[in-house]
Amino acid sequence: MLKLIPLLFVLSPVASAVAQEIENKNTSGTQSNTDSSVSTKSNATTKIASLEEKSAPRDVQVFFKQCYSQVPPVTTRNSNLDKNQIPISINANSLRGINGEIIYQGDVNVVQGEKSLDADRLIYNRNTEQANAIGNARYVDGQITLLADQIDTNFKTDEASLLQTQYQFHGQSGRGNADRVYDNGQGFYELNSSSYTACPPGDITWSIDSSTLYIDKENDMGTAYNAVLRIKDVPVFYFPYISYPLSDTRKTGLLFPKYEFSSVNGFSYSQPLYLNLTSNQDATITPTYMENRGLLVATEYRYMFDIGSGQIQAEYLGDDRIREDDDGDLIGERYLFHFEHHVNLSQDWAFTADYNKVSDDYYFTDIDTEYGTSTDNQLLQTAKLSYTKSNWNSELEVRDFQILGDDDTPHIVLPKLAISAYQPLNWKSLQFDWYSEVTRFEHSDSDVYTGTRIHAEPKLSLPLYYDSLFINTELKYMLSVYQQDLDNATKYSWYDELDESVVRYLPSFKIHSGINLERDFSVFGNSYRQTLVPQMQYLYVPYQNQSDIGLYDTTTLQQDYYGLFRDNRYSGYDRIAEANQITVGVSSSFLNEQGEEKLRFAIGQNYYLSKSRTVLPTDDDDDSQSVSRSSIIAEFDVNFENDYFLHAGIEWDSDENLLKRANTTLEKRWAYNTFMQLSYRYYKEDEDAEWDEIVNQVGSKVNWSINTQWSAYASYYYDLEFENSYESIIGIKYQSCCWALGLSYDKHMQSYYGTESDFNDDMETENSINLTIELMGLGGVGYSDSEDGLFDYGRPFYLK
């Protein structure tokens, strides 16, 4: 920063030459005056932009360009010459030389490249190599502007001293003043009675004043003594000692606190402490005092080594004074642990790990943490080692989940070894694929079966393309071998049908064909291109009774348009559904001249040539396929001139005349950061669905830019089935170039894992008020937009 202060080094080679010339012409020491300005040049005069031109407004973010309207832009050096070879232009009203001193008097202006110096008088002593700029000294270069009553520098030692100095960084916030600035010539500066603020010129909302400030450019650090934080000249906080980085360098210290008032937790105060451990390690310790719960301590450790990068997060609450267990006793200690690690061991080897665990089902409901939300109920715990080559890859994985609010926990994968391969064959586009795995499944409940599964799946595929026509044919064979441990499997009655050893082999045949059609047309003076893709698929998988196989990682997949063309309606390999079906679908898109998709729709349905008898043991007895066709699946997206966005999706059972699933979102955008969104979602698998399997909700999100600095936002969701609101958020935010303030009110329903009969009595809501005040330039929030709000924003045109 201030290393640029002793700019007078630019005068050293030229000033010596000028002094020698003057002494030769004025050996008697007489004075030489002239009414016109005296111009002395070395080689050639280089003209540079004036300070006023440098200070022209820069094109920055739309809503905050006024922050830098009076701040000069950063200008980079445009010459590759050595600094001593760059031409210098010196202008003054008069010039004289006396006893080895060169004195420039009146409107002195020195220019070298992007640097310039103005002063009332400039004195250079060639014997001592001391230079003094006196009276209204003004120095400008590409990084900083300096104003001082006097600038003294010595070219031998590079030491410099400035009196009554003001400084302004270029292209960024940061300015201040000091009674005296001393530079030792080695990148270390001392400022006496100094002041600093990140507010733009003309705004002094906050500042930090200190009796002594040391700046160490080599270590990029600043250290202040007797520092006072002032808000509008009112002292609000005193720091006997404070140090901070001069740039974005990480530095140990306090971060901005967080305040919250909650109907459940009471008053909460969080104070993060950042620890810069080494260049590749850091940590954050955040104690949070909750009036009604107690003290929570959260720690985060991040690292980057040759063996990989990752982070560890741990949170601990020693004794929760509110949350009770099912027996009505206080739950006591609570904790969260999160670990993730990523490393490329070599060109082909990679390792990843992701582990998450909390102490109880209600942790995310009661405690605000960035590693989970109140809607999370599955926490992944996995580690994977993978090896990848051009035509094949393998992976070794262990996996588990922590399920919140459910007694039925999944099986643990300990471990799974999978191998995949791909090989083109030398006939047309015929290709061979191979997938195989060996998986060992364990379980934390001794009353649940365990087992080992071996699965192999070779496949031949022939994708053919003829202009607009495509035909893809697949033939595969699925072989699975199960070895199951059933000695203590007594938890459910359907376990009685399981066998210790099971071998299953099923072929599968699929042919998928379609036509890509296009046409150009115009409407209302606008040109569009429409694509139309009708497609049909036939799938055949013979039936095999699989009731003797347990469920390890299999469940029913949710249906959508592209899911109609899947090979199996179940995830995993424990159930391979019988199929003798035809799938028909059509999709179409409308693109404008710029290639933007303005409208898209798709609709499809499965037709069953024979009924499928494959079911899950957890399904009802009548869940086997008894209809001749599936539900109709349709999706629709529209983009109206980038102002209106509409997404809609539906699953309708035409046989039962039952709406199984629906979702729609309509959004209107007025301007940047100003939008309103209405949404609805519905899900009900069948008429006899359990109460907790029904979703019937409507909601709205609004973000409104009142002006360039004020914005308001709101979110509201209502459950039509239970006639209650489960989320309400409203807030307002002010953000200037200098400081930011946010105030919000949040009311939401807490997680509930009880029964339907007790829902109205036991369901709880939490109300909270959040207040944030931040000073820009001291760890401020920066320039935010609608994507960084308190609620997630989903642009409907991309929803599926």
mmCIF file of N, CA, C and O in Angstrom, residues 736-770:
data_model
loop_
_atom_site.group_PDB
_atom_site.id
_atom_site.type_symbol
_atom_site.label_atom_id
_atom_site.label_comp_id
_atom_site.label_asym_id
_atom_site.label_seq_id
_atom_site.Cartn_x
_atom_site.Cartn_y
_atom_site.Cartn_z
ATOM 1 N N SER A 736 -25.647 -0.430 1.957
ATOM 2 C CA SER A 736 -24.999 0.704 1.318
ATOM 3 C C SER A 736 -23.570 0.314 0.987
ATOM 4 O O SER A 736 -23.154 -0.819 1.191
ATOM 5 N N CYS A 737 -22.815 1.279 0.496
ATOM 6 C CA CYS A 737 -21.409 1.012 0.215
ATOM 7 C C CYS A 737 -20.604 0.849 1.492
ATOM 8 O O CYS A 737 -19.474 0.364 1.454
ATOM 9 N N CYS A 738 -21.172 1.257 2.622
ATOM 10 C CA CYS A 738 -20.413 1.385 3.857
ATOM 11 C C CYS A 738 -20.883 0.434 4.952
ATOM 12 O O CYS A 738 -20.097 -0.012 5.765
ATOM 13 N N TRP A 739 -22.165 0.115 4.973
ATOM 14 C CA TRP A 739 -22.693 -0.740 6.027
ATOM 15 C C TRP A 739 -23.963 -1.416 5.539
ATOM 16 O O TRP A 739 -24.545 -1.045 4.530
ATOM 17 N N ALA A 740 -24.366 -2.450 6.265
ATOM 18 C CA ALA A 740 -25.560 -3.214 5.895
ATOM 19 C C ALA A 740 -26.326 -3.587 7.151
ATOM 20 O O ALA A 740 -25.751 -3.829 8.220
ATOM 21 N N LEU A 741 -27.639 -3.623 7.006
ATOM 22 C CA LEU A 741 -28.518 -3.986 8.120
ATOM 23 C C LEU A 741 -29.606 -4.912 7.601
ATOM 24 O O LEU A 741 -30.179 -4.672 6.537
ATOM 25 N N GLY A 742 -29.880 -5.977 8.350
ATOM 26 C CA GLY A 742 -30.954 -6.896 7.992
ATOM 27 C C GLY A 742 -31.808 -7.211 9.202
ATOM 28 O O GLY A 742 -31.305 -7.425 10.309
ATOM 29 N N LEU A 743 -33.130 -7.218 9.011
ATOM 30 C CA LEU A 743 -34.070 -7.536 10.078
ATOM 31 C C LEU A 743 -35.109 -8.480 9.506
ATOM 32 O O LEU A 743 -35.715 -8.201 8.470
ATOM 33 N N SER A 744 -35.311 -9.621 10.164
ATOM 34 C CA SER A 744 -36.262 -10.608 9.643
ATOM 35 C C SER A 744 -37.034 -11.260 10.782
ATOM 36 O O SER A 744 -36.562 -11.330 11.923
ATOM 37 N N TYR A 745 -38.227 -11.725 10.419
ATOM 38 C CA TYR A 745 -39.081 -12.482 11.339
ATOM 39 C C TYR A 745 -39.357 -13.836 10.702
ATOM 40 O O TYR A 745 -39.715 -13.928 9.515
ATOM 41 N N ASP A 746 -39.177 -14.886 11.478
ATOM 42 C CA ASP A 746 -39.300 -16.250 10.960
ATOM 43 C C ASP A 746 -40.197 -17.063 11.893
ATOM 44 O O ASP A 746 -39.952 -17.133 13.102
ATOM 45 N N LYS A 747 -41.234 -17.648 11.311
ATOM 46 C CA LYS A 747 -42.102 -18.564 12.056
ATOM 47 C C LYS A 747 -42.213 -19.848 11.248
ATOM 48 O O LYS A 747 -42.617 -19.829 10.090
ATOM 49 N N HIS A 748 -41.846 -20.988 11.857
ATOM 50 C CA HIS A 748 -41.902 -22.244 11.126
ATOM 51 C C HIS A 748 -42.297 -23.387 12.059
ATOM 52 O O HIS A 748 -42.107 -23.320 13.282
ATOM 53 N N MET A 749 -42.853 -24.402 11.433
ATOM 54 C CA MET A 749 -43.256 -25.589 12.173
ATOM 55 C C MET A 749 -42.037 -26.465 12.418
ATOM 56 O O MET A 749 -41.238 -26.703 11.510
ATOM 57 N N GLN A 750 -41.896 -26.941 13.635
ATOM 58 C CA GLN A 750 -40.781 -27.815 13.947
ATOM 59 C C GLN A 750 -41.059 -29.229 13.464
ATOM 60 O O GLN A 750 -42.199 -29.619 13.233
ATOM 61 N N SER A 751 -39.985 -29.991 13.289
ATOM 62 C CA SER A 751 -40.132 -31.367 12.815
ATOM 63 C C SER A 751 -41.020 -32.164 13.762
ATOM 64 O O SER A 751 -40.952 -32.016 14.992
ATOM 65 N N TYR A 752 -41.861 -33.027 13.168
ATOM 66 C CA TYR A 752 -42.798 -33.818 13.970
ATOM 67 C C TYR A 752 -42.712 -35.271 13.528
ATOM 68 O O TYR A 752 -42.822 -35.579 12.338
ATOM 69 N N TYR A 753 -42.507 -36.163 14.510
ATOM 70 C CA TYR A 753 -42.394 -37.588 14.212
ATOM 71 C C TYR A 753 -43.441 -38.410 14.969
ATOM 72 O O TYR A 753 -43.307 -39.627 15.084
ATOM 73 N N GLY A 754 -44.478 -37.749 15.455
ATOM 74 C CA GLY A 754 -45.496 -38.453 16.227
ATOM 75 C C GLY A 754 -46.583 -39.061 15.354
ATOM 76 O O GLY A 754 -46.409 -39.291 14.155
ATOM 77 N N THR A 755 -47.753 -39.290 15.954
ATOM 78 C CA THR A 755 -48.879 -39.914 15.269
ATOM 79 C C THR A 755 -49.862 -38.842 14.806
ATOM 80 O O THR A 755 -49.830 -37.692 15.253
ATOM 81 N N GLU A 756 -50.777 -39.259 13.919
ATOM 82 C CA GLU A 756 -51.753 -38.312 13.385
ATOM 83 C C GLU A 756 -52.689 -37.805 14.476
ATOM 84 O O GLU A 756 -53.051 -36.626 14.502
ATOM 85 N N SER A 757 -53.082 -38.684 15.393
ATOM 86 C CA SER A 757 -54.031 -38.295 16.431
ATOM 87 C C SER A 757 -53.467 -37.241 17.374
ATOM 88 O O SER A 757 -54.214 -36.450 17.949
ATOM 89 N N ASP A 758 -52.153 -37.223 17.546
ATOM 90 C CA ASP A 758 -51.526 -36.271 18.460
ATOM 91 C C ASP A 758 -50.947 -35.057 17.749
ATOM 92 O O ASP A 758 -50.314 -34.208 18.386
ATOM 93 N N PHE A 759 -51.144 -34.962 16.434
ATOM 94 C CA PHE A 759 -50.489 -33.913 15.664
ATOM 95 C C PHE A 759 -50.889 -32.517 16.141
ATOM 96 O O PHE A 759 -50.046 -31.667 16.418
ATOM 97 N N ASN A 760 -52.194 -32.267 16.255
ATOM 98 C CA ASN A 760 -52.659 -30.927 16.626
ATOM 99 C C ASN A 760 -52.228 -30.528 18.030
ATOM 100 O O ASN A 760 -52.010 -29.347 18.318
ATOM 101 N N ASP A 761 -52.086 -31.530 18.919
ATOM 102 C CA ASP A 761 -51.709 -31.231 20.302
ATOM 103 C C ASP A 761 -50.193 -31.091 20.473
ATOM 104 O O ASP A 761 -49.722 -30.261 21.260
ATOM 105 N N ASP A 762 -49.426 -31.907 19.734
ATOM 106 C CA ASP A 762 -47.982 -31.963 19.960
ATOM 107 C C ASP A 762 -47.163 -31.144 18.966
ATOM 108 O O ASP A 762 -45.979 -30.901 19.198
ATOM 109 N N MET A 763 -47.782 -30.747 17.861
ATOM 110 C CA MET A 763 -47.042 -29.977 16.868
ATOM 111 C C MET A 763 -46.629 -28.630 17.455
ATOM 112 O O MET A 763 -47.428 -27.946 18.088
ATOM 113 N N GLU A 764 -45.349 -28.234 17.248
ATOM 114 C CA GLU A 764 -44.816 -27.011 17.806
ATOM 115 C C GLU A 764 -44.312 -26.083 16.702
ATOM 116 O O GLU A 764 -43.862 -26.538 15.643
ATOM 117 N N THR A 765 -44.407 -24.800 16.955
ATOM 118 C CA THR A 765 -43.854 -23.801 16.042
ATOM 119 C C THR A 765 -42.824 -22.961 16.786
ATOM 120 O O THR A 765 -42.858 -22.849 18.016
ATOM 121 N N GLU A 766 -41.916 -22.383 16.041
ATOM 122 C CA GLU A 766 -40.883 -21.521 16.615
ATOM 123 C C GLU A 766 -40.925 -20.170 15.926
ATOM 124 O O GLU A 766 -41.019 -20.082 14.705
ATOM 125 N N ASN A 767 -40.895 -19.109 16.718
ATOM 126 C CA ASN A 767 -40.856 -17.742 16.216
ATOM 127 C C ASN A 767 -39.496 -17.138 16.564
ATOM 128 O O ASN A 767 -39.020 -17.292 17.696
ATOM 129 N N SER A 768 -38.889 -16.470 15.607
ATOM 130 C CA SER A 768 -37.585 -15.862 15.877
ATOM 131 C C SER A 768 -37.446 -14.553 15.124
ATOM 132 O O SER A 768 -38.043 -14.357 14.057
ATOM 133 N N ILE A 769 -36.671 -13.641 15.709
ATOM 134 C CA ILE A 769 -36.329 -12.366 15.093
ATOM 135 C C ILE A 769 -34.814 -12.313 14.957
ATOM 136 O O ILE A 769 -34.089 -12.554 15.928
ATOM 137 N N ASN A 770 -34.345 -12.035 13.749
ATOM 138 C CA ASN A 770 -32.911 -11.984 13.482
ATOM 139 C C ASN A 770 -32.509 -10.563 13.103
ATOM 140 O O ASN A 770 -33.171 -9.926 12.274
#
